[in-house]
Amino acid sequence: MSEQAVQEVALRVALERAIARQSDGYDQRARQYAGQLVGTKLDKTQIRGLETLASTTDKVSDITDWLKLRVGRDSGRDRWAKEGIGRDLVNELEGLRNDAKKIAQGLGQGDPDLERQVHLRLCREFLKHLAAHFEYLKAERER
Amino acid sequence: MSELEYLLKRKQSIAARSDRWQAEAARFADRHRDLLPKRITNAQLYGLGNVVRSARRYADIERFIRHQAEKAERAGRLDVQGYWNDLKDALGKLRGEAQALLKTLPLPVETDNRQALDALHRELAGLYVQHLIAHSLYQTAGAKEN
């Protein structure tokens, strides 16, 4: 294995570790959102839809656009627009950019797109926690 | 560069630009918030979204926007005409972005440069419009909440 290849692997490992560490730190906040979301008329299909979108898209903007559209269309204010939950979530996800910036800077990598890609990964992690908590809390509530 | 490498690089570059242009599209919606949702309706925005999604050439998008501006002018709605003209300019500027992007993507041989540029421009315009529609609806909902 060449030295460059070894460096690439080391960087990848460091990146995965940093993302995993950050992800663990999101668990409680995601649980709070899930707690609010179970108080809306949203069901698990919609939350899963958001999680699936996040895990398949290559753009952070696709995730926030999706949420913005749902907030905009919720004229009954009993789903994504209820008590500002959708708006808070948009801000939360956009705010993860700061964490992504720190991780990218910490790795001292020259890739100009790294911060954006880390941001996307962090959004996926956050929404993964949120979807899991939502399903759990929803099931508890329906029991 | 192989066709696959080219396509992957193109996809990644478009994603990066789309994320970067989201804030600019949101600013555009913010600058024109007084027109939403009565002068520029949600139906008009959805119509724009449909045209952008189905357009085969960038000129189709431009024609639709020009038509909207002309209709507004005939109805004496100069503010609405201004909206469509501003949008035409904003999307037109993305051609420069598409040109710069194309230079960083060595095209596989036998690719028609003009067609590749137009396709890229159309794609960037589509993503800009996606951000614009999402933010406009979001903003309108926010105005109602207040």
mmCIF file of C-alpha atoms in Angstrom:
data_model
loop_
_atom_site.group_PDB
_atom_site.id
_atom_site.type_symbol
_atom_site.label_atom_id
_atom_site.label_comp_id
_atom_site.label_asym_id
_atom_site.label_seq_id
_atom_site.Cartn_x
_atom_site.Cartn_y
_atom_site.Cartn_z
ATOM 1 C CA MET A 1 0.000 0.000 0.000
ATOM 2 C CA SER A 2 1.404 3.401 -0.974
ATOM 3 C CA GLU A 3 1.914 6.151 1.591
ATOM 4 C CA GLN A 4 -0.813 8.211 -0.025
ATOM 5 C CA ALA A 5 -3.279 5.332 0.240
ATOM 6 C CA VAL A 6 -2.390 4.861 3.914
ATOM 7 C CA GLN A 7 -2.996 8.572 4.546
ATOM 8 C CA GLU A 8 -6.349 8.392 2.808
ATOM 9 C CA VAL A 9 -7.446 5.463 4.941
ATOM 10 C CA ALA A 10 -6.256 7.216 8.121
ATOM 11 C CA LEU A 11 -8.223 10.323 7.160
ATOM 12 C CA ARG A 12 -11.324 8.300 6.469
ATOM 13 C CA VAL A 13 -11.060 6.568 9.837
ATOM 14 C CA ALA A 14 -10.593 9.917 11.607
ATOM 15 C CA LEU A 15 -13.597 11.330 9.759
ATOM 16 C CA GLU A 16 -15.840 8.375 10.646
ATOM 17 C CA ARG A 17 -14.786 8.636 14.300
ATOM 18 C CA ALA A 18 -15.492 12.361 14.421
ATOM 19 C CA ILE A 19 -18.926 11.883 12.865
ATOM 20 C CA ALA A 20 -19.783 9.011 15.235
ATOM 21 C CA ARG A 21 -18.735 11.107 18.247
ATOM 22 C CA GLN A 22 -20.814 14.034 17.069
ATOM 23 C CA SER A 23 -23.771 11.759 16.305
ATOM 24 C CA ASP A 24 -23.851 10.432 19.864
ATOM 25 C CA GLY A 25 -24.071 14.009 21.066
ATOM 26 C CA TYR A 26 -27.233 14.578 18.997
ATOM 27 C CA ASP A 27 -29.256 11.812 20.609
ATOM 28 C CA GLN A 28 -30.878 13.864 23.353
ATOM 29 C CA ARG A 29 -31.764 16.816 21.130
ATOM 30 C CA ALA A 30 -33.242 14.494 18.532
ATOM 31 C CA ARG A 31 -35.306 12.869 21.282
ATOM 32 C CA GLN A 32 -36.738 16.257 22.246
ATOM 33 C CA TYR A 33 -37.803 16.885 18.659
ATOM 34 C CA ALA A 34 -39.323 13.422 18.464
ATOM 35 C CA GLY A 35 -41.226 14.147 21.665
ATOM 36 C CA GLN A 36 -42.709 17.256 20.082
ATOM 37 C CA LEU A 37 -43.423 15.507 16.792
ATOM 38 C CA VAL A 38 -45.465 12.731 18.403
ATOM 39 C CA GLY A 39 -47.751 15.509 19.614
ATOM 40 C CA THR A 40 -48.593 16.382 15.995
ATOM 41 C CA LYS A 41 -50.704 14.519 13.452
ATOM 42 C CA LEU A 42 -47.596 13.226 11.707
ATOM 43 C CA ASP A 43 -47.240 9.494 11.393
ATOM 44 C CA LYS A 44 -44.146 7.364 11.008
ATOM 45 C CA THR A 45 -44.421 7.255 7.197
ATOM 46 C CA GLN A 46 -43.685 10.970 6.996
ATOM 47 C CA ILE A 47 -40.819 10.835 9.443
ATOM 48 C CA ARG A 48 -39.390 7.835 7.634
ATOM 49 C CA GLY A 49 -39.835 9.712 4.356
ATOM 50 C CA LEU A 50 -37.602 12.476 5.672
ATOM 51 C CA GLU A 51 -35.033 9.987 6.942
ATOM 52 C CA THR A 52 -35.020 8.151 3.603
ATOM 53 C CA LEU A 53 -34.632 11.383 1.673
ATOM 54 C CA ALA A 54 -31.679 12.376 3.874
ATOM 55 C CA SER A 55 -29.972 9.041 3.377
ATOM 56 C CA THR A 56 -30.365 9.065 -0.407
ATOM 57 C CA THR A 57 -29.776 12.674 -1.450
ATOM 58 C CA ASP A 58 -26.372 14.248 -2.064
ATOM 59 C CA LYS A 59 -27.548 17.742 -1.082
ATOM 60 C CA VAL A 60 -28.302 19.262 2.313
ATOM 61 C CA SER A 61 -30.585 21.727 0.538
ATOM 62 C CA ASP A 62 -32.856 18.874 -0.610
ATOM 63 C CA ILE A 63 -33.547 18.063 3.048
ATOM 64 C CA THR A 64 -34.272 21.635 4.125
ATOM 65 C CA ASP A 65 -36.309 22.345 0.965
ATOM 66 C CA TRP A 66 -38.411 19.252 1.716
ATOM 67 C CA LEU A 67 -39.090 20.465 5.229
ATOM 68 C CA LYS A 68 -39.788 24.037 4.135
ATOM 69 C CA LEU A 69 -42.349 22.802 1.607
ATOM 70 C CA ARG A 70 -44.112 20.708 4.248
ATOM 71 C CA VAL A 71 -44.201 23.626 6.677
ATOM 72 C CA GLY A 72 -45.530 25.867 3.893
ATOM 73 C CA ARG A 73 -48.265 23.406 2.921
ATOM 74 C CA ASP A 74 -49.437 22.668 6.459
ATOM 75 C CA SER A 75 -52.352 25.068 6.463
ATOM 76 C CA GLY A 76 -54.005 23.229 9.369
ATOM 77 C CA ARG A 77 -50.876 23.773 11.495
ATOM 78 C CA ASP A 78 -51.232 20.343 12.987
ATOM 79 C CA ARG A 79 -48.279 18.655 11.326
ATOM 80 C CA TRP A 80 -44.911 20.222 10.410
ATOM 81 C CA ALA A 81 -46.083 23.744 11.186
ATOM 82 C CA LYS A 82 -47.445 22.897 14.634
ATOM 83 C CA GLU A 83 -45.886 25.189 17.246
ATOM 84 C CA GLY A 84 -42.964 25.973 14.958
ATOM 85 C CA ILE A 85 -41.563 22.427 15.084
ATOM 86 C CA GLY A 86 -40.689 22.323 11.370
ATOM 87 C CA ARG A 87 -39.021 25.711 11.527
ATOM 88 C CA ASP A 88 -36.983 24.717 14.565
ATOM 89 C CA LEU A 89 -35.900 21.556 12.785
ATOM 90 C CA VAL A 90 -34.836 23.482 9.666
ATOM 91 C CA ASN A 91 -32.746 25.782 11.870
ATOM 92 C CA GLU A 92 -31.333 22.837 13.786
ATOM 93 C CA LEU A 93 -30.234 21.053 10.613
ATOM 94 C CA GLU A 94 -28.778 24.225 9.128
ATOM 95 C CA GLY A 95 -26.964 24.819 12.409
ATOM 96 C CA LEU A 96 -25.184 21.466 12.116
ATOM 97 C CA ARG A 97 -22.996 23.222 9.538
ATOM 98 C CA ASN A 98 -20.977 24.668 12.438
ATOM 99 C CA ASP A 99 -20.197 21.175 13.715
ATOM 100 C CA ALA A 100 -19.295 20.111 10.182
ATOM 101 C CA LYS A 101 -16.953 23.078 9.867
ATOM 102 C CA LYS A 102 -15.143 22.124 13.072
ATOM 103 C CA ILE A 103 -14.765 18.517 11.958
ATOM 104 C CA ALA A 104 -13.496 19.525 8.501
ATOM 105 C CA GLN A 105 -11.047 22.006 10.016
ATOM 106 C CA GLY A 106 -9.885 19.430 12.533
ATOM 107 C CA LEU A 107 -8.992 17.059 9.740
ATOM 108 C CA GLY A 108 -7.013 19.794 8.006
ATOM 109 C CA GLN A 109 -7.987 18.426 4.621
ATOM 110 C CA GLY A 110 -7.689 20.300 1.347
ATOM 111 C CA ASP A 111 -11.020 19.156 -0.106
ATOM 112 C CA PRO A 112 -13.198 22.286 -0.474
ATOM 113 C CA ASP A 113 -16.359 20.146 -0.505
ATOM 114 C CA LEU A 114 -15.549 18.243 2.687
ATOM 115 C CA GLU A 115 -17.437 20.567 5.043
ATOM 116 C CA ARG A 116 -20.596 20.255 2.950
ATOM 117 C CA GLN A 117 -20.305 16.484 2.808
ATOM 118 C CA VAL A 118 -19.779 16.247 6.564
ATOM 119 C CA HIS A 119 -22.778 18.531 7.062
ATOM 120 C CA LEU A 120 -24.890 16.128 5.013
ATOM 121 C CA ARG A 121 -23.646 13.161 7.046
ATOM 122 C CA LEU A 122 -24.480 14.964 10.303
ATOM 123 C CA CYS A 123 -28.003 15.738 9.061
ATOM 124 C CA ARG A 124 -28.436 12.045 8.265
ATOM 125 C CA GLU A 125 -27.241 11.097 11.736
ATOM 126 C CA PHE A 126 -29.527 13.590 13.446
ATOM 127 C CA LEU A 127 -32.557 12.438 11.474
ATOM 128 C CA LYS A 128 -31.718 8.798 12.081
ATOM 129 C CA HIS A 129 -31.906 9.424 15.841
ATOM 130 C CA LEU A 130 -35.043 11.462 15.424
ATOM 131 C CA ALA A 131 -36.834 8.768 13.396
ATOM 132 C CA ALA A 132 -35.871 6.037 15.868
ATOM 133 C CA HIS A 133 -37.070 8.062 18.862
ATOM 134 C CA PHE A 134 -40.245 9.025 17.043
ATOM 135 C CA GLU A 135 -41.186 5.425 16.296
ATOM 136 C CA TYR A 136 -40.411 4.375 19.844
ATOM 137 C CA LEU A 137 -42.379 7.214 21.450
ATOM 138 C CA LYS A 138 -45.270 6.767 19.038
ATOM 139 C CA ALA A 139 -45.465 3.055 19.868
ATOM 140 C CA GLU A 140 -45.313 3.834 23.597
ATOM 141 C CA ARG A 141 -48.112 6.323 23.239
ATOM 142 C CA GLU A 142 -50.314 3.920 21.289
ATOM 143 C CA ARG A 143 -49.751 1.050 23.688
ATOM 144 C CA MET B 1 -11.455 10.803 -17.722
ATOM 145 C CA SER B 2 -13.972 7.979 -18.160
ATOM 146 C CA GLU B 3 -17.674 8.582 -18.688
ATOM 147 C CA LEU B 4 -18.451 7.284 -15.197
ATOM 148 C CA GLU B 5 -15.854 9.509 -13.523
ATOM 149 C CA TYR B 6 -17.196 12.463 -15.475
ATOM 150 C CA LEU B 7 -20.771 11.759 -14.397
ATOM 151 C CA LEU B 8 -19.772 11.348 -10.755
ATOM 152 C CA LYS B 9 -17.781 14.573 -10.726
ATOM 153 C CA ARG B 10 -20.608 16.385 -12.479
ATOM 154 C CA LYS B 11 -23.129 15.141 -9.918
ATOM 155 C CA GLN B 12 -20.964 16.151 -6.978
ATOM 156 C CA SER B 13 -20.230 19.576 -8.448
ATOM 157 C CA ILE B 14 -23.905 20.252 -9.095
ATOM 158 C CA ALA B 15 -24.785 19.223 -5.531
ATOM 159 C CA ALA B 16 -22.154 21.594 -4.116
ATOM 160 C CA ARG B 17 -23.398 24.466 -6.254
ATOM 161 C CA SER B 18 -27.030 23.753 -5.422
ATOM 162 C CA ASP B 19 -26.301 23.898 -1.691
ATOM 163 C CA ARG B 20 -24.369 27.120 -2.198
ATOM 164 C CA TRP B 21 -27.163 28.754 -4.224
ATOM 165 C CA GLN B 22 -29.896 27.884 -1.740
ATOM 166 C CA ALA B 23 -29.151 30.976 0.358
ATOM 167 C CA GLU B 24 -29.202 33.189 -2.734
ATOM 168 C CA ALA B 25 -32.588 31.774 -3.832
ATOM 169 C CA ALA B 26 -33.913 32.364 -0.304
ATOM 170 C CA ARG B 27 -32.700 35.977 -0.459
ATOM 171 C CA PHE B 28 -34.514 36.376 -3.777
ATOM 172 C CA ALA B 29 -37.756 35.151 -2.146
ATOM 173 C CA ASP B 30 -37.151 37.460 0.832
ATOM 174 C CA ARG B 31 -36.630 40.481 -1.426
ATOM 175 C CA HIS B 32 -39.985 39.813 -3.089
ATOM 176 C CA ARG B 33 -41.931 38.697 -0.020
ATOM 177 C CA ASP B 34 -44.474 41.537 -0.403
ATOM 178 C CA LEU B 35 -45.754 39.861 -3.566
ATOM 179 C CA LEU B 36 -46.369 36.503 -1.891
ATOM 180 C CA PRO B 37 -48.874 34.865 -1.926
ATOM 181 C CA LYS B 38 -51.413 37.226 -3.510
ATOM 182 C CA ARG B 39 -49.579 38.839 -6.431
ATOM 183 C CA ILE B 40 -47.362 35.844 -7.036
ATOM 184 C CA THR B 41 -49.531 32.882 -6.097
ATOM 185 C CA ASN B 42 -48.540 29.396 -5.031
ATOM 186 C CA ALA B 43 -50.196 28.111 -8.213
ATOM 187 C CA GLN B 44 -47.872 30.294 -10.306
ATOM 188 C CA LEU B 45 -44.866 29.013 -8.392
ATOM 189 C CA TYR B 46 -45.960 25.398 -8.861
ATOM 190 C CA GLY B 47 -46.485 26.173 -12.555
ATOM 191 C CA LEU B 48 -42.924 27.455 -12.750
ATOM 192 C CA GLY B 49 -41.734 24.284 -11.020
ATOM 193 C CA ASN B 50 -43.548 22.121 -13.556
ATOM 194 C CA VAL B 51 -42.102 24.018 -16.501
ATOM 195 C CA VAL B 52 -38.586 23.808 -15.106
ATOM 196 C CA ARG B 53 -38.937 20.071 -14.496
ATOM 197 C CA SER B 54 -40.250 19.322 -17.966
ATOM 198 C CA ALA B 55 -38.093 21.776 -19.970
ATOM 199 C CA ARG B 56 -35.893 20.198 -22.614
ATOM 200 C CA ARG B 57 -33.851 23.341 -23.194
ATOM 201 C CA TYR B 58 -33.094 26.349 -21.014
ATOM 202 C CA ALA B 59 -34.886 28.496 -23.609
ATOM 203 C CA ASP B 60 -38.192 26.812 -22.635
ATOM 204 C CA ILE B 61 -37.803 28.117 -19.081
ATOM 205 C CA GLU B 62 -36.878 31.578 -20.272
ATOM 206 C CA ARG B 63 -39.860 31.645 -22.645
ATOM 207 C CA PHE B 64 -42.238 30.769 -19.808
ATOM 208 C CA ILE B 65 -40.820 33.494 -17.561
ATOM 209 C CA ARG B 66 -40.894 36.083 -20.344
ATOM 210 C CA HIS B 67 -44.501 35.161 -21.034
ATOM 211 C CA GLN B 68 -45.388 35.660 -17.352
ATOM 212 C CA ALA B 69 -43.690 39.054 -17.372
ATOM 213 C CA GLU B 70 -45.565 40.109 -20.525
ATOM 214 C CA LYS B 71 -48.890 38.978 -19.089
ATOM 215 C CA ALA B 72 -48.247 40.983 -15.927
ATOM 216 C CA GLU B 73 -47.286 44.036 -17.983
ATOM 217 C CA ARG B 74 -50.480 43.834 -20.041
ATOM 218 C CA ALA B 75 -52.475 43.641 -16.796
ATOM 219 C CA GLY B 76 -50.636 46.714 -15.495
ATOM 220 C CA ARG B 77 -49.081 44.725 -12.635
ATOM 221 C CA LEU B 78 -45.631 46.225 -12.816
ATOM 222 C CA ASP B 79 -44.473 44.779 -9.508
ATOM 223 C CA VAL B 80 -45.284 41.283 -10.750
ATOM 224 C CA GLN B 81 -43.595 42.034 -14.062
ATOM 225 C CA GLY B 82 -40.546 43.087 -12.049
ATOM 226 C CA TYR B 83 -40.576 39.794 -10.171
ATOM 227 C CA TRP B 84 -40.454 37.738 -13.360
ATOM 228 C CA ASN B 85 -37.804 39.983 -14.915
ATOM 229 C CA ASP B 86 -35.669 39.679 -11.787
ATOM 230 C CA LEU B 87 -36.087 35.914 -11.885
ATOM 231 C CA LYS B 88 -35.091 35.814 -15.554
ATOM 232 C CA ASP B 89 -31.910 37.720 -14.663
ATOM 233 C CA ALA B 90 -31.165 35.506 -11.650
ATOM 234 C CA LEU B 91 -31.537 32.303 -13.661
ATOM 235 C CA GLY B 92 -29.701 33.817 -16.635
ATOM 236 C CA LYS B 93 -26.691 34.465 -14.399
ATOM 237 C CA LEU B 94 -26.462 30.737 -13.724
ATOM 238 C CA ARG B 95 -25.212 30.314 -17.291
ATOM 239 C CA GLY B 96 -21.878 31.805 -16.169
ATOM 240 C CA GLU B 97 -21.859 29.355 -13.290
ATOM 241 C CA ALA B 98 -22.591 26.497 -15.687
ATOM 242 C CA GLN B 99 -19.781 27.651 -17.983
ATOM 243 C CA ALA B 100 -17.291 27.759 -15.115
ATOM 244 C CA LEU B 101 -18.403 24.335 -13.979
ATOM 245 C CA LEU B 102 -18.120 22.862 -17.440
ATOM 246 C CA LYS B 103 -14.500 23.997 -17.643
ATOM 247 C CA THR B 104 -13.674 21.907 -14.581
ATOM 248 C CA LEU B 105 -15.290 18.823 -16.117
ATOM 249 C CA PRO B 106 -13.298 17.364 -18.975
ATOM 250 C CA LEU B 107 -16.045 16.124 -21.232
ATOM 251 C CA PRO B 108 -15.834 12.678 -22.744
ATOM 252 C CA VAL B 109 -14.998 12.798 -26.439
ATOM 253 C CA GLU B 110 -17.852 13.282 -28.882
ATOM 254 C CA THR B 111 -19.818 15.367 -26.383
ATOM 255 C CA ASP B 112 -21.521 18.393 -27.851
ATOM 256 C CA ASN B 113 -20.219 21.288 -25.749
ATOM 257 C CA ARG B 114 -23.192 23.537 -26.409
ATOM 258 C CA GLN B 115 -25.672 20.855 -25.456
ATOM 259 C CA ALA B 116 -23.705 19.997 -22.323
ATOM 260 C CA LEU B 117 -23.687 23.661 -21.291
ATOM 261 C CA ASP B 118 -27.413 24.017 -21.874
ATOM 262 C CA ALA B 119 -28.174 20.847 -19.908
ATOM 263 C CA LEU B 120 -26.035 22.067 -17.022
ATOM 264 C CA HIS B 121 -27.648 25.511 -17.073
ATOM 265 C CA ARG B 122 -31.117 23.928 -17.095
ATOM 266 C CA GLU B 123 -30.215 21.692 -14.169
ATOM 267 C CA LEU B 124 -28.802 24.551 -12.072
ATOM 268 C CA ALA B 125 -31.880 26.662 -12.871
ATOM 269 C CA GLY B 126 -34.109 23.766 -11.787
ATOM 270 C CA LEU B 127 -32.381 23.528 -8.436
ATOM 271 C CA TYR B 128 -32.538 27.304 -7.930
ATOM 272 C CA VAL B 129 -36.275 27.197 -8.606
ATOM 273 C CA GLN B 130 -36.678 24.266 -6.196
ATOM 274 C CA HIS B 131 -35.081 26.397 -3.444
ATOM 275 C CA LEU B 132 -37.125 29.429 -4.456
ATOM 276 C CA ILE B 133 -40.464 27.602 -4.300
ATOM 277 C CA ALA B 134 -39.651 25.917 -0.985
ATOM 278 C CA HIS B 135 -38.546 29.161 0.633
ATOM 279 C CA SER B 136 -41.465 31.171 -0.776
ATOM 280 C CA LEU B 137 -44.049 28.760 0.649
ATOM 281 C CA TYR B 138 -42.163 28.574 3.926
ATOM 282 C CA GLN B 139 -42.069 32.332 4.167
ATOM 283 C CA THR B 140 -45.746 32.697 3.334
ATOM 284 C CA ALA B 141 -46.606 30.221 6.097
ATOM 285 C CA GLY B 142 -44.411 32.224 8.482
ATOM 286 C CA ALA B 143 -46.175 35.472 7.602
ATOM 287 C CA LYS B 144 -49.547 33.822 8.351
ATOM 288 C CA GLU B 145 -48.232 32.559 11.721
ATOM 289 C CA ASN B 146 -47.350 36.126 12.666
#
